[in-house]
Short mmCIF file of C-alpha atoms in Angstrom, two decimals:
data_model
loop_
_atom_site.label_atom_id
_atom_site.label_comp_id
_atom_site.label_asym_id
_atom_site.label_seq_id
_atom_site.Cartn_x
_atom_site.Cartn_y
_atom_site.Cartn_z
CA UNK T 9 33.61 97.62 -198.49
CA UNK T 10 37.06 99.50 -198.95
CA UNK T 11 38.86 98.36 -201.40
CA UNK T 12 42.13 98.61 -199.54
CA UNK T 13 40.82 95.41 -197.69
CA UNK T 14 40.81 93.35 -200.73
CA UNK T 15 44.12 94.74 -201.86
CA UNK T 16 47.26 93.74 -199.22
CA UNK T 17 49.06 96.29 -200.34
CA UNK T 18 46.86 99.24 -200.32
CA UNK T 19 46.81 101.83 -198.11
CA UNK T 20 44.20 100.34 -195.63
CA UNK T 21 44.06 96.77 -194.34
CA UNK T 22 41.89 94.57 -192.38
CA UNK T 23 42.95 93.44 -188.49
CA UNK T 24 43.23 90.32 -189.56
CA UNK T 25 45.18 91.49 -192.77
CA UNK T 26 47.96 93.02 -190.61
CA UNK T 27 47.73 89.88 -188.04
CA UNK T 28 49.21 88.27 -190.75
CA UNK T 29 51.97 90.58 -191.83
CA UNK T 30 53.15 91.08 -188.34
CA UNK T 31 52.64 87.64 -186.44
CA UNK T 32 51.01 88.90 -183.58
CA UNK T 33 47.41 87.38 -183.35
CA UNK T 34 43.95 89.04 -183.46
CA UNK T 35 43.99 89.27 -179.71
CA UNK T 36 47.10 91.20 -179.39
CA UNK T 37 46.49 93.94 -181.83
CA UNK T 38 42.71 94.72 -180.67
CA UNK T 39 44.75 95.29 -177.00
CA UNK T 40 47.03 97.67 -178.64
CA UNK T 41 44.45 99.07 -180.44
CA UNK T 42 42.29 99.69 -177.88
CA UNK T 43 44.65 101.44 -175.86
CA UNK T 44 45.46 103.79 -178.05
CA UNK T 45 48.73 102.41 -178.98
CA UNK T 46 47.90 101.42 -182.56
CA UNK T 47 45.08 102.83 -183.20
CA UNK T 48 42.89 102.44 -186.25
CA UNK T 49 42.85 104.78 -189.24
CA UNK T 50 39.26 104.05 -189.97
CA UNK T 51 36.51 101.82 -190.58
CA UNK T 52 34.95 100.24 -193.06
CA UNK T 53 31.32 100.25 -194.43
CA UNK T 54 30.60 97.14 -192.00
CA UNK T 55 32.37 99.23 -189.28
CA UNK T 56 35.41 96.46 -188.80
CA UNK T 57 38.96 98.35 -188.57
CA UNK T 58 41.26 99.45 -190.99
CA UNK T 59 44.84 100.01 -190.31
CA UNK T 60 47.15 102.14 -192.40
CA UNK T 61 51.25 101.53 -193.12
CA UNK T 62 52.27 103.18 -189.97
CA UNK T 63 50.42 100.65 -188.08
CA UNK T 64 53.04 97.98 -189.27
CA UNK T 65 55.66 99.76 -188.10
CA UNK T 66 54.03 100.85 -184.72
CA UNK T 67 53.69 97.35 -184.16
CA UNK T 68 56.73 95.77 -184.74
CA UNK T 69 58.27 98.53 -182.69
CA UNK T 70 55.69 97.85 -179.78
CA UNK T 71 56.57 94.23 -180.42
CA UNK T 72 60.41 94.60 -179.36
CA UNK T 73 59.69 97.02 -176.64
CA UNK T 74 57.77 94.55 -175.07
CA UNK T 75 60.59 92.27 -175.61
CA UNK T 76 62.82 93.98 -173.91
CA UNK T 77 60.90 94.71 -170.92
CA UNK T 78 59.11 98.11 -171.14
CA UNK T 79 55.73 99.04 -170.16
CA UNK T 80 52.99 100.02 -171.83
CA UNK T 81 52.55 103.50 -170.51
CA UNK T 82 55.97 104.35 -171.87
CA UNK T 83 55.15 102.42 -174.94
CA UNK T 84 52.43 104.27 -175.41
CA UNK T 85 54.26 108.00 -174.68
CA UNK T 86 56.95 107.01 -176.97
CA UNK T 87 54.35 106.42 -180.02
CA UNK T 88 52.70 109.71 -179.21
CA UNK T 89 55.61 111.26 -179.32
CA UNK T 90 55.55 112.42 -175.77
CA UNK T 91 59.09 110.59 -175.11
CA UNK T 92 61.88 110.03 -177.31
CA UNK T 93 63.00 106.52 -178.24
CA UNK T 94 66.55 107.09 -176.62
CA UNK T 95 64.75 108.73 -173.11
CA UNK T 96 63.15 105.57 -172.78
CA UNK T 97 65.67 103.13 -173.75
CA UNK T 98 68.25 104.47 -171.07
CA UNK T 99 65.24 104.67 -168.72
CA UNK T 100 64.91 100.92 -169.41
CA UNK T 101 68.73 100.17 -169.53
CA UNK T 102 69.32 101.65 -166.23
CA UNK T 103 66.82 99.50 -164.44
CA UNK T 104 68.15 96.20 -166.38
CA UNK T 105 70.91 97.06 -165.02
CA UNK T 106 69.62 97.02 -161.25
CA UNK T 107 67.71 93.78 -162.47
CA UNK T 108 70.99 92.07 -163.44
CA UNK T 109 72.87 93.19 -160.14
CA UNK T 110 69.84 91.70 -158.20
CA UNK T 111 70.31 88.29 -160.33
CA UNK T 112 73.60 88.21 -159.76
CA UNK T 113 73.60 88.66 -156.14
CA UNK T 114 70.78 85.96 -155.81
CA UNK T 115 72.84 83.65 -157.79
CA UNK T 116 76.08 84.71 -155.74
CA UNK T 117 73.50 83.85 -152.46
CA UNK T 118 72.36 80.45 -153.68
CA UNK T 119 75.74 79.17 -155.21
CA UNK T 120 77.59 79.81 -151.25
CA UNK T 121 74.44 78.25 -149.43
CA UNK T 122 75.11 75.11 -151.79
CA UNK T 123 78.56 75.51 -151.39
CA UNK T 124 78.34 75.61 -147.50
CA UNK T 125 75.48 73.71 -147.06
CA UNK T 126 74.17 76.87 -144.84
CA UNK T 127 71.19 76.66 -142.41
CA UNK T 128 68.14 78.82 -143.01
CA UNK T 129 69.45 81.60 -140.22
CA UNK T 130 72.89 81.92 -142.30
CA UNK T 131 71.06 82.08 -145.42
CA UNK T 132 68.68 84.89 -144.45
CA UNK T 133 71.77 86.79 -143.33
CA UNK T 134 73.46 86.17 -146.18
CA UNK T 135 70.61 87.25 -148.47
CA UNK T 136 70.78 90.65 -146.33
CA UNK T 137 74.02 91.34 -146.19
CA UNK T 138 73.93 90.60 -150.28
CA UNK T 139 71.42 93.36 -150.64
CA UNK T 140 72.66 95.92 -149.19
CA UNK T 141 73.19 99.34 -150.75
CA UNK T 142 76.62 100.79 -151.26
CA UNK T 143 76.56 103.71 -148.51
CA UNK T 144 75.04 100.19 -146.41
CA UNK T 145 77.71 98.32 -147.15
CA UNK T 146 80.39 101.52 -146.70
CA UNK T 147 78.55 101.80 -143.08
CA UNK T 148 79.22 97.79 -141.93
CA UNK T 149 82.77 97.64 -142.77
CA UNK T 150 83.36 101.65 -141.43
CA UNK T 151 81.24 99.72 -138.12
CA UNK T 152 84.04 96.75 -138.63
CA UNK T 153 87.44 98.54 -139.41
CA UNK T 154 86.26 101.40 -136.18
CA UNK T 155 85.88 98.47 -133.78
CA UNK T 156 89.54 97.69 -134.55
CA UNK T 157 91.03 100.34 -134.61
CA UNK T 158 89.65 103.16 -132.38
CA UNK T 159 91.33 103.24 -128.88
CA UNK T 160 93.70 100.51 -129.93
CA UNK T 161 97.33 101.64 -128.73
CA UNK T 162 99.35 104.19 -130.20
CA UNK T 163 97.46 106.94 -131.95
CA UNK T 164 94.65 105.93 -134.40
CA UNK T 165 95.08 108.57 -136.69
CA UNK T 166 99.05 107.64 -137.12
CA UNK T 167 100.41 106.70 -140.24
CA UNK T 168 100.99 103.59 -139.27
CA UNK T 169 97.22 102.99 -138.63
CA UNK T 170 96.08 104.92 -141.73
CA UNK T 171 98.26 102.71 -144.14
CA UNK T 172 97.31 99.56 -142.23
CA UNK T 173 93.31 100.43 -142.50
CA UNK T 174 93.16 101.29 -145.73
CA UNK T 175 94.90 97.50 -146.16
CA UNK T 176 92.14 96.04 -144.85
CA UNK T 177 89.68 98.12 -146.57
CA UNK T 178 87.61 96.26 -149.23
CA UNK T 179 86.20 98.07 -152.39
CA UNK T 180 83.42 96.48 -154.36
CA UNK T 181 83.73 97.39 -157.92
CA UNK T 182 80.20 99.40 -159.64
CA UNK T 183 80.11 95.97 -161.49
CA UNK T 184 81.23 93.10 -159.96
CA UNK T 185 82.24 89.72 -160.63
CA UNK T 186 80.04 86.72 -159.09
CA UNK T 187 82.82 85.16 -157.23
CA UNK T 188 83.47 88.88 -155.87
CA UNK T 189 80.02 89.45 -154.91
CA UNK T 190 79.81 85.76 -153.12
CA UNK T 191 83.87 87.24 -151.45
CA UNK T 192 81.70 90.16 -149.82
CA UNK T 193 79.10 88.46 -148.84
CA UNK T 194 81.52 85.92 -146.92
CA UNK T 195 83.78 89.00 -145.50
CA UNK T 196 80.70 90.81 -144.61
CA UNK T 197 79.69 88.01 -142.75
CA UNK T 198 83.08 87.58 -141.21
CA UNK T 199 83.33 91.10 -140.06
CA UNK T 200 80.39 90.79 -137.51
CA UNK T 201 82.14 87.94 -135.53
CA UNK T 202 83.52 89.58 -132.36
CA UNK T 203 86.14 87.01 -131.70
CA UNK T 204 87.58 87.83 -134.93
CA UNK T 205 87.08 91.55 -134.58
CA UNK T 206 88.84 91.26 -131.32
CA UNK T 207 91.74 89.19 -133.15
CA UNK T 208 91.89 91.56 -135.98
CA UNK T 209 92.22 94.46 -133.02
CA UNK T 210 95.21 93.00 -131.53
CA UNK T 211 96.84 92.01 -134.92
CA UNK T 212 96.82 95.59 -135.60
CA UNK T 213 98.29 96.52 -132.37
CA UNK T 214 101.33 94.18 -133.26
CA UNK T 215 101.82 95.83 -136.56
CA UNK T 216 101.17 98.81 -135.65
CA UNK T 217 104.11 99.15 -132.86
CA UNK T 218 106.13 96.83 -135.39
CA UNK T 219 105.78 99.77 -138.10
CA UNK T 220 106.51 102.68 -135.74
CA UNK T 221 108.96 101.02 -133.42
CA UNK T 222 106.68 101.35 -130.64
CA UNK T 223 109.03 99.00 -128.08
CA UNK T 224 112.34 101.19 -128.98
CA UNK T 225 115.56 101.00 -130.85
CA UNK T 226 113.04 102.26 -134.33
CA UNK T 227 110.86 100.00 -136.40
CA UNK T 228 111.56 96.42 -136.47
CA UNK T 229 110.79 93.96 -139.25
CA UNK T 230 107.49 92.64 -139.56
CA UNK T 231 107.01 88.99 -137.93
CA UNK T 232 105.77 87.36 -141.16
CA UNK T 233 108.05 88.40 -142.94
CA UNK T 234 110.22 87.08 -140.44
CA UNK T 235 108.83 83.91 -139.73
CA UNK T 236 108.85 83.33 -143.82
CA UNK T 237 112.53 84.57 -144.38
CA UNK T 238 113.96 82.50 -141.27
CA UNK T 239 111.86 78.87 -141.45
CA UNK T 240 111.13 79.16 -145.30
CA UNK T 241 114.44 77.20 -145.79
CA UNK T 242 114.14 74.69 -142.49
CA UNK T 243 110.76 73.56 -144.15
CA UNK T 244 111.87 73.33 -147.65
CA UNK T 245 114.63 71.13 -146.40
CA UNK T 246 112.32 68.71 -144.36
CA UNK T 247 113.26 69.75 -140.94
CA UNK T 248 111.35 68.68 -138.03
CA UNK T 249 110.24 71.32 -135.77
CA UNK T 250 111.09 69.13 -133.03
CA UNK T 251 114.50 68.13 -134.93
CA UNK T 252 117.77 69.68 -132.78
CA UNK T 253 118.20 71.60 -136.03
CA UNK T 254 115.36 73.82 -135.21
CA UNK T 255 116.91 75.29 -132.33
CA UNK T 256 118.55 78.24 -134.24
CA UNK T 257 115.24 79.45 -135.44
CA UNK T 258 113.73 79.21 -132.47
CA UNK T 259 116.46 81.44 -130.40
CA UNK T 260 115.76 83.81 -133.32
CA UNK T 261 112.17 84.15 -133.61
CA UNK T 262 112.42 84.52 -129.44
CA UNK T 263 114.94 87.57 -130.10
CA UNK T 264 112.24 88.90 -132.66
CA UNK T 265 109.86 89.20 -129.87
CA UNK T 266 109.44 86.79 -126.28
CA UNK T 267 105.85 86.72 -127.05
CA UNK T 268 106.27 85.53 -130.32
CA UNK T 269 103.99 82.15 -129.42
CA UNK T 270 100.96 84.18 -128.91
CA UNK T 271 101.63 86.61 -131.72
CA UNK T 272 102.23 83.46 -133.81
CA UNK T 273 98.62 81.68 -132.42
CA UNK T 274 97.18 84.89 -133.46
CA UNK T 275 98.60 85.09 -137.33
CA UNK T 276 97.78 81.90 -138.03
CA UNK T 277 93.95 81.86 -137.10
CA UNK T 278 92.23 80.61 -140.16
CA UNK T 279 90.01 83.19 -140.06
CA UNK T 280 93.18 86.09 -140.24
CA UNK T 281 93.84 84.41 -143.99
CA UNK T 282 90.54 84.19 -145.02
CA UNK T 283 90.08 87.71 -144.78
CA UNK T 284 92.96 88.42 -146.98
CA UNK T 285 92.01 86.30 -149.12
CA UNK T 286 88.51 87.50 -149.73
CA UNK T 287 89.69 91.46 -149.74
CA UNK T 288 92.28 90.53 -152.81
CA UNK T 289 88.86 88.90 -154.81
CA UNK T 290 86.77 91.75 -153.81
CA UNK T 291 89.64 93.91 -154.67
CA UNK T 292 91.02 92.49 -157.63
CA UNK T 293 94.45 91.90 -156.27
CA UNK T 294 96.89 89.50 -156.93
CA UNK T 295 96.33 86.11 -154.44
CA UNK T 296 98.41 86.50 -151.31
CA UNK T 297 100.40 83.86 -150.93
CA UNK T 298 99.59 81.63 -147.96
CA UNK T 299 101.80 81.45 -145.07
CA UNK T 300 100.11 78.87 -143.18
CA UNK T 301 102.87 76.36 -143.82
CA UNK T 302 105.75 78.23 -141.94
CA UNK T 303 103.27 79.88 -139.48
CA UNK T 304 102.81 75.80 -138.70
CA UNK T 305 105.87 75.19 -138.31
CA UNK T 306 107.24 77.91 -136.15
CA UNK T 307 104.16 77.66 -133.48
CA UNK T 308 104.76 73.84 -133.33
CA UNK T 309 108.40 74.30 -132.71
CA UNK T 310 108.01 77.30 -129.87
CA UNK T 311 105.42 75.01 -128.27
CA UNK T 312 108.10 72.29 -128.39
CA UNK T 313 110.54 74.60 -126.58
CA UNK T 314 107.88 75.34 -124.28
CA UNK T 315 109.19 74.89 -120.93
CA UNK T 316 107.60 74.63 -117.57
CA UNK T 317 107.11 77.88 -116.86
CA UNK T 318 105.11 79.05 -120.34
CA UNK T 319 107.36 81.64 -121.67
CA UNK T 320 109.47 79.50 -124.37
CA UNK T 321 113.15 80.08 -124.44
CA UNK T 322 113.05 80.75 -120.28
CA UNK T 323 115.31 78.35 -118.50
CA UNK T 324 113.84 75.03 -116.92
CA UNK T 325 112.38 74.84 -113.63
CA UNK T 326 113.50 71.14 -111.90
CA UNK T 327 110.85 69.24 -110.33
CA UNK T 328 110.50 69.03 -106.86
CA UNK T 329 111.40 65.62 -105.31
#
């Protein structure tokens, strides 16, 4: 027999020999070895394998590309030679890197279904909509942001329209955050509702003639800004909006606009905030600051001064004996 077999340090060693000196059992080696991954530099008189010093080396780098996910056919191309270490290893990092986005939008998935205790139809659209591939994704909200704001009034290619669209526009980062991937999901989601494509659409409209002073005399100020500069200080000093001290910001929300009610109602749907609150996650803005609080108050006190005849600050119809 060889005398490298007797001798661990020799040139030649047994299977079992290098079993030993790498960890990996029997088993593992003969698989390597018979697929021509580590193969044997000879035999010995009782034909068993020997392995020389490179097979150490082959094996221990077989064992951590294993480890880190690659095959054996490129295992196998990179020990011949027939790929380079680096070719394979960016191969390798570019699909972990498609693996990891999957995981994360799975986890993004599962963590809003527990959040919102979702039914099996919301999940399954969720799941979708969490898949999707970025010219997919550029295609929904194109679908969404077009169903706004072509034919609306005034011209849809305006500045005023531009500048407002690209507002509304969100951007997923190449590598996003969880909570930003679980944000699109939810504003992808929100984006196929018609009643709030339909709110969005008239929104627009509002701002729209706001910006380009569509009802004469040049632009106005915007109505949230408005509403904030004008009841911000009634509400931080506990007025009622049913208190006689209201009155004054009621005559001048009504001089902002007579429709102001239903341009109010529309603002302060829920579902308006939401939005922005999801596009500044998604696109790493600052948190908008919620206006809910004096949107509240101002539609409660115009529905106060609501008379008869619907249109709050008209004059009072009497009752007919």
């Amino acid at each position: 027999m060889d005398g490298g077999m007797n001798d661990p340090l020799g040139p030649l060693c047994s299977i079992g020999e290098l079993a030993r000196r790498t960890g990996l059992t029997v088993k593992a080696i003969r698989f390597y070895s018979d697929r021509g991954i580590v193969p044997p530099t000879g035999r010995s008189p009782a034909g068993y394998r020997l392995y020389g010093a490179d097979a150490l080396a082959r094996l221990d780098l077989v064992r951590t590309l294993r480890e880190l996910g690659v095959g054996l056919p490129d295992i196998r191309k990179v020990v011949a030679r027939e790929l380079s270490l680096s070719e394979v290893a960016a191969a390798h990092a570019d699909a972990l890197a498609v693996q990891i986005r999957t995981l994360r939008l799975r986890h993004a998935v599962l963590t809003a279904v527990a959040r919102r205790d979702s039914d099996p139809e919301e999940m399954d659209l969720m799941h979708r909509l969490a898949r999707l591939s970025e010219d997919e994704r550029r295609r929904l909200i194109d679908d969404f942001l077009d169903s706004v704001f072509t034919g609306s009034a005034g011209s849809a290619g305006s500045g005023a329209f531009v500048g407002i669209r690209r507002s509304l526009t969100p951007e997923l980062p190449d590598n996003p955050e969880p909570e930003q991937i679980a944000a699109w999901v939810e504003l992808a989601e929100l984006s196929q509702d018609g009643e709030f494509r339909a709110l969005v659409r008239r929104l627009v409209e509002h701002l729209a003639a706001e910006q380009e002073g569509a009802h004469g005399g040049g632009p106005r100020p915007g109505l949230v800004p408005t509403v904030r500069e004008l009841v911000g200080p009634v509400l931080a000093a506990g007025i009622e909006p049913g208190d006689g001290a209201s009155a004054p910001v009621v005559e001048a929300l009504l001089a902002h606009d007579v429709h102001v009610l239903t341009r109010l109602e529309a603002v302060n749907d829920p579902r308006r905030e939401r939005y922005t609150e999801l596009l500044a996650v998604i696109n790493g803005w600052p948190a908008p600051e919620s206006v809910a609080p004096v949107l509240d108050w101002a539609v409660e006190a115009l529905r106060v001064r609501e008379p008869v005849g619907g249109v709050p600050g008209a004059p009072d119809v009497p009752s007919r004996p």
